Amino acid sequence: MSDYSTAADTTVATVSNVDGQLIMPFYIICDVSGSMSGDIAALNAALAQLRTDIMSSPVVDDLTMLSVITFQSTAQTVVRLAPPSEVVLPTLAARGGTNYGAAFREYHRVFEEDRERLKADGKQVYRPCVFFLTDGGPGDSDYLQTFRSLLAYDPETRQGNKAFPYLVSFGFRDAPEQVMRQLAYPDFGNARGRWFVARSGDIGELLKSMTSAIGNTVISSGVSAGQGAPQIVPPTVPAGQGMQFGEAGDLV
């Protein structure tokens, strides 16, 4: 059986009846370009609190894995996919430009490696969930083409990446709303990706709210798997931060 459903609503992986523990992979893609230099300490603190929050649930630690990818002019995986209790967070530093395409290419590369590794270990791999955090617009003009060519799927023709991720975009400061809308995925089916945009407020508090929303999704999704009905539980709007919110494919 394929790891992924090809029905119209393909946000959820198909869990087969074969033996093997289910793993729900979550990837956090963080903008660490030069414009983040004044906020990088807050980002480091927010990620550390996120890990602590997720580790509070032993069931979630057994059923979920986390990875962290950073991007600027280039991108790199700074935390390989692992259970939250085994994650060692590096101290991030800000520099360089804002190349979205580099982030998408790195995610695609590392997920393919992670999936093969987990399957070789006898695991069942749930559809990945990706959180994309940025404070600015893309510096590369072909970012959307890169995104679509690597990560998108056409449910009508069944062409493209059947392992496409559920993607939630978080934009703040100068991140364009229209771009955040474009990156929320899938944009078809009953369960669609979500986007969040914040234009004002204390960046440290915004990052805490965003990573708290991420943590709630990871914990709720992991609990659903522990109860035998796995699903990605989309994040909700953080309270008190004045964020705009929508689903992929919303009319504008």
Tab-separated table of C-alpha atoms in Angstrom:
chain	number	residue	atom	x	y	z
A	1	MET	CA	0.000	0.000	0.000
A	2	SER	CA	1.162	3.478	-0.800
A	3	ASP	CA	2.188	5.722	2.090
A	4	TYR	CA	-0.157	8.419	0.857
A	5	SER	CA	-3.735	8.653	-0.261
A	6	THR	CA	-4.395	10.103	-3.715
A	7	ALA	CA	-7.985	11.115	-3.024
A	8	ALA	CA	-9.054	14.746	-3.207
A	9	ASP	CA	-8.408	15.206	0.493
A	10	THR	CA	-4.824	14.007	0.732
A	11	THR	CA	-3.638	15.927	3.742
A	12	VAL	CA	-3.558	12.642	5.656
A	13	ALA	CA	-1.343	9.696	4.888
A	14	THR	CA	-2.961	6.302	4.571
A	15	VAL	CA	-1.997	4.116	7.506
A	16	SER	CA	-1.631	0.530	6.344
A	17	ASN	CA	-2.375	-2.623	8.283
A	18	VAL	CA	1.206	-3.846	8.230
A	19	ASP	CA	3.288	-3.844	11.361
A	20	GLY	CA	5.393	-0.789	12.045
A	21	GLN	CA	5.139	2.212	14.323
A	22	LEU	CA	3.557	5.334	12.890
A	23	ILE	CA	5.772	8.424	12.830
A	24	MET	CA	4.414	11.937	12.247
A	25	PRO	CA	7.265	14.149	10.933
A	26	PHE	CA	7.273	17.903	11.519
A	27	TYR	CA	9.730	20.296	9.870
A	28	ILE	CA	10.289	23.884	11.009
A	29	ILE	CA	11.843	26.110	8.356
A	30	CYS	CA	13.231	29.313	9.883
A	31	ASP	CA	14.370	32.492	8.160
A	32	VAL	CA	17.785	33.453	9.575
A	33	SER	CA	18.635	36.125	7.012
A	34	GLY	CA	20.339	39.376	8.005
A	35	SER	CA	17.050	41.123	8.740
A	36	MET	CA	16.547	38.690	11.649
A	37	SER	CA	19.760	39.785	13.404
A	38	GLY	CA	17.909	41.764	16.065
A	39	ASP	CA	15.476	38.950	16.744
A	40	ILE	CA	17.630	35.839	16.535
A	41	ALA	CA	17.917	35.516	20.328
A	42	ALA	CA	14.122	35.546	20.573
A	43	LEU	CA	13.890	32.879	17.865
A	44	ASN	CA	16.386	30.675	19.713
A	45	ALA	CA	14.395	31.070	22.936
A	46	ALA	CA	11.071	30.340	21.213
A	47	LEU	CA	12.407	27.137	19.642
A	48	ALA	CA	13.807	25.981	22.983
A	49	GLN	CA	10.435	26.530	24.666
A	50	LEU	CA	8.713	24.713	21.815
A	51	ARG	CA	10.859	21.632	22.396
A	52	THR	CA	10.157	21.759	26.136
A	53	ASP	CA	6.405	22.028	25.565
A	54	ILE	CA	6.319	19.066	23.193
A	55	MET	CA	8.413	16.901	25.509
A	56	SER	CA	5.776	17.314	28.230
A	57	SER	CA	3.752	14.553	26.549
A	58	PRO	CA	5.511	11.151	26.466
A	59	VAL	CA	3.016	9.814	23.919
A	60	VAL	CA	3.781	12.672	21.566
A	61	ASP	CA	7.521	12.107	21.977
A	62	ASP	CA	7.010	8.502	20.854
A	63	LEU	CA	4.927	9.313	17.783
A	64	THR	CA	6.334	12.580	16.435
A	65	MET	CA	9.707	13.688	15.133
A	66	LEU	CA	11.057	17.197	14.632
A	67	SER	CA	13.553	18.730	12.242
A	68	VAL	CA	14.765	22.313	11.901
A	69	ILE	CA	15.909	23.823	8.615
A	70	THR	CA	17.323	27.337	8.403
A	71	PHE	CA	17.649	29.489	5.329
A	72	GLN	CA	19.231	32.741	4.242
A	73	SER	CA	21.105	32.957	0.915
A	74	THR	CA	21.504	29.186	1.279
A	75	ALA	CA	19.727	26.601	3.427
A	76	GLN	CA	20.808	23.827	5.733
A	77	THR	CA	19.292	21.250	8.041
A	78	VAL	CA	20.529	22.170	11.514
A	79	VAL	CA	18.466	19.520	13.346
A	80	ARG	CA	17.967	16.165	11.675
A	81	LEU	CA	14.579	14.518	12.112
A	82	ALA	CA	14.436	12.935	15.580
A	83	PRO	CA	12.097	12.498	18.568
A	84	PRO	CA	11.740	15.790	20.485
A	85	SER	CA	13.586	14.367	23.504
A	86	GLU	CA	16.618	13.676	21.285
A	87	VAL	CA	16.659	17.057	19.558
A	88	VAL	CA	19.678	19.239	20.299
A	89	LEU	CA	19.037	22.791	19.190
A	90	PRO	CA	22.009	24.813	17.959
A	91	THR	CA	22.364	28.534	18.592
A	92	LEU	CA	21.180	30.147	15.377
A	93	ALA	CA	22.879	33.195	13.861
A	94	ALA	CA	21.512	35.667	11.301
A	95	ARG	CA	23.215	36.660	8.055
A	96	GLY	CA	22.743	36.701	4.293
A	97	GLY	CA	19.765	37.155	2.011
A	98	THR	CA	16.308	35.555	1.868
A	99	ASN	CA	16.238	32.694	-0.620
A	100	TYR	CA	12.960	30.805	-0.329
A	101	GLY	CA	13.877	28.379	-3.102
A	102	ALA	CA	16.939	27.198	-1.192
A	103	ALA	CA	14.679	26.342	1.762
A	104	PHE	CA	12.285	24.328	-0.398
A	105	ARG	CA	15.102	22.422	-2.087
A	106	GLU	CA	16.699	21.563	1.254
A	107	TYR	CA	13.401	20.412	2.737
A	108	HIS	CA	12.680	18.219	-0.280
A	109	ARG	CA	16.151	16.687	-0.158
A	110	VAL	CA	16.180	15.931	3.536
A	111	PHE	CA	12.609	14.631	3.702
A	112	GLU	CA	13.319	12.103	0.964
A	113	GLU	CA	16.316	10.908	2.983
A	114	ASP	CA	14.325	10.823	6.216
A	115	ARG	CA	11.447	8.917	4.672
A	116	GLU	CA	13.707	6.236	3.252
A	117	ARG	CA	15.548	5.918	6.566
A	118	LEU	CA	12.343	5.548	8.569
A	119	LYS	CA	10.828	3.064	6.153
A	120	ALA	CA	14.024	1.015	6.222
A	121	ASP	CA	13.587	0.892	10.013
A	122	GLY	CA	10.093	-0.514	9.563
A	123	LYS	CA	8.229	2.708	10.377
A	124	GLN	CA	5.074	4.006	8.748
A	125	VAL	CA	5.547	7.632	7.710
A	126	TYR	CA	2.628	10.023	8.002
A	127	ARG	CA	2.263	12.944	5.643
A	128	PRO	CA	4.824	15.584	6.737
A	129	CYS	CA	3.797	18.914	8.185
A	130	VAL	CA	5.996	21.935	7.481
A	131	PHE	CA	6.003	25.265	9.306
A	132	PHE	CA	7.596	28.137	7.378
A	133	LEU	CA	8.595	31.224	9.399
A	134	THR	CA	9.884	34.400	7.740
A	135	ASP	CA	10.086	38.128	8.381
A	136	GLY	CA	10.509	39.158	4.736
A	137	GLY	CA	9.720	38.539	1.110
A	138	PRO	CA	11.660	36.178	-1.150
A	139	GLY	CA	14.859	37.430	-2.745
A	140	ASP	CA	14.568	34.841	-5.519
A	141	SER	CA	11.996	35.552	-8.219
A	142	ASP	CA	11.408	31.885	-9.096
A	143	TYR	CA	10.578	30.705	-5.563
A	144	LEU	CA	7.008	29.727	-6.471
A	145	GLN	CA	8.136	27.710	-9.475
A	146	THR	CA	10.628	25.903	-7.245
A	147	PHE	CA	7.921	25.271	-4.642
A	148	ARG	CA	5.429	23.939	-7.153
A	149	SER	CA	7.906	21.778	-9.045
A	150	LEU	CA	9.212	20.061	-5.906
A	151	LEU	CA	6.308	19.943	-3.470
A	152	ALA	CA	2.983	20.306	-5.275
A	153	TYR	CA	0.587	17.612	-6.456
A	154	ASP	CA	-2.301	17.633	-8.925
A	155	PRO	CA	-5.093	15.396	-7.586
A	156	GLU	CA	-6.882	15.347	-10.951
A	157	THR	CA	-3.957	14.184	-13.084
A	158	ARG	CA	-2.165	12.500	-10.155
A	159	GLN	CA	1.034	14.165	-11.270
A	160	GLY	CA	3.603	15.706	-8.968
A	161	ASN	CA	4.733	14.945	-5.447
A	162	LYS	CA	2.339	12.462	-3.804
A	163	ALA	CA	4.219	13.035	-0.552
A	164	PHE	CA	3.448	16.768	-0.610
A	165	PRO	CA	3.512	18.344	2.847
A	166	TYR	CA	0.798	20.064	4.785
A	167	LEU	CA	2.354	23.529	4.950
A	168	VAL	CA	1.627	26.393	7.342
A	169	SER	CA	3.255	29.750	6.616
A	170	PHE	CA	3.913	32.353	9.309
A	171	GLY	CA	4.889	35.822	8.104
A	172	PHE	CA	5.720	38.891	10.146
A	173	ARG	CA	7.266	42.345	9.746
A	174	ASP	CA	7.832	42.684	5.961
A	175	ALA	CA	6.603	39.250	4.821
A	176	PRO	CA	3.993	39.844	2.060
A	177	GLU	CA	0.555	38.456	2.801
A	178	GLN	CA	0.046	37.329	-0.804
A	179	VAL	CA	3.233	35.275	-0.655
A	180	MET	CA	2.195	33.657	2.631
A	181	ARG	CA	-1.111	32.758	1.001
A	182	GLN	CA	0.699	31.166	-1.942
A	183	LEU	CA	2.788	28.941	0.309
A	184	ALA	CA	-0.082	27.560	2.406
A	185	TYR	CA	-0.643	24.072	0.997
A	186	PRO	CA	-2.510	21.994	-0.076
A	187	ASP	CA	-4.893	24.360	-1.823
A	188	PHE	CA	-7.390	21.604	-2.655
A	189	GLY	CA	-9.439	19.070	-0.726
A	190	ASN	CA	-11.232	19.433	2.592
A	191	ALA	CA	-8.175	20.020	4.778
A	192	ARG	CA	-6.092	22.888	3.460
A	193	GLY	CA	-2.864	24.517	4.538
A	194	ARG	CA	-3.040	27.691	6.603
A	195	TRP	CA	-1.279	31.055	6.595
A	196	PHE	CA	-0.713	33.656	9.313
A	197	VAL	CA	0.516	37.236	8.971
A	198	ALA	CA	1.362	39.755	11.708
A	199	ARG	CA	2.166	43.343	10.796
A	200	SER	CA	2.921	44.847	14.199
A	201	GLY	CA	3.729	43.982	17.769
A	202	ASP	CA	6.760	42.847	19.685
A	203	ILE	CA	8.663	40.357	17.517
A	204	GLY	CA	9.722	38.290	20.504
A	205	GLU	CA	6.114	37.877	21.585
A	206	LEU	CA	5.051	37.110	18.022
A	207	LEU	CA	7.654	34.365	17.759
A	208	LYS	CA	6.476	32.899	21.059
A	209	SER	CA	2.894	32.899	19.791
A	210	MET	CA	3.869	31.313	16.497
A	211	THR	CA	5.948	28.560	18.058
A	212	SER	CA	3.227	27.989	20.654
A	213	ALA	CA	0.761	27.437	17.798
A	214	ILE	CA	3.241	25.030	16.228
A	215	GLY	CA	3.607	23.182	19.527
A	216	ASN	CA	-0.156	22.846	19.895
A	217	THR	CA	-0.368	21.329	16.421
A	218	VAL	CA	2.429	18.843	17.104
A	219	ILE	CA	0.980	17.833	20.475
A	220	SER	CA	-2.629	17.561	19.272
A	221	SER	CA	-1.596	15.640	16.174
A	222	GLY	CA	0.568	13.273	18.214
A	223	VAL	CA	-2.258	12.660	20.684
A	224	SER	CA	-4.596	11.829	17.797
A	225	ALA	CA	-2.115	9.198	16.626
A	226	GLY	CA	-1.905	7.775	20.135
A	227	GLN	CA	-5.683	7.425	20.120
A	228	GLY	CA	-5.589	5.473	16.868
A	229	ALA	CA	-7.032	8.204	14.637
A	230	PRO	CA	-4.009	10.158	13.366
A	231	GLN	CA	-4.567	13.527	11.752
A	232	ILE	CA	-2.785	16.836	11.362
A	233	VAL	CA	-4.568	19.255	13.689
A	234	PRO	CA	-4.131	22.706	12.085
A	235	PRO	CA	-2.908	25.593	14.246
A	236	THR	CA	-5.395	28.194	15.384
A	237	VAL	CA	-4.923	31.953	15.560
A	238	PRO	CA	-2.745	32.890	18.557
A	239	ALA	CA	-4.707	35.080	20.946
A	240	GLY	CA	-3.894	38.739	21.408
A	241	GLN	CA	-1.338	39.159	18.623
A	242	GLY	CA	-3.528	40.738	15.934
A	243	MET	CA	-2.612	38.132	13.328
A	244	GLN	CA	-4.409	37.768	10.030
A	245	PHE	CA	-5.245	34.185	9.168
A	246	GLY	CA	-6.637	32.155	6.311
A	247	GLU	CA	-6.704	28.820	4.531
A	248	ALA	CA	-5.045	28.019	1.230
A	249	GLY	CA	-7.259	28.931	-1.675
A	250	ASP	CA	-9.227	31.635	0.202
A	251	LEU	CA	-10.773	34.214	-2.085
A	252	VAL	CA	-9.145	37.652	-1.885
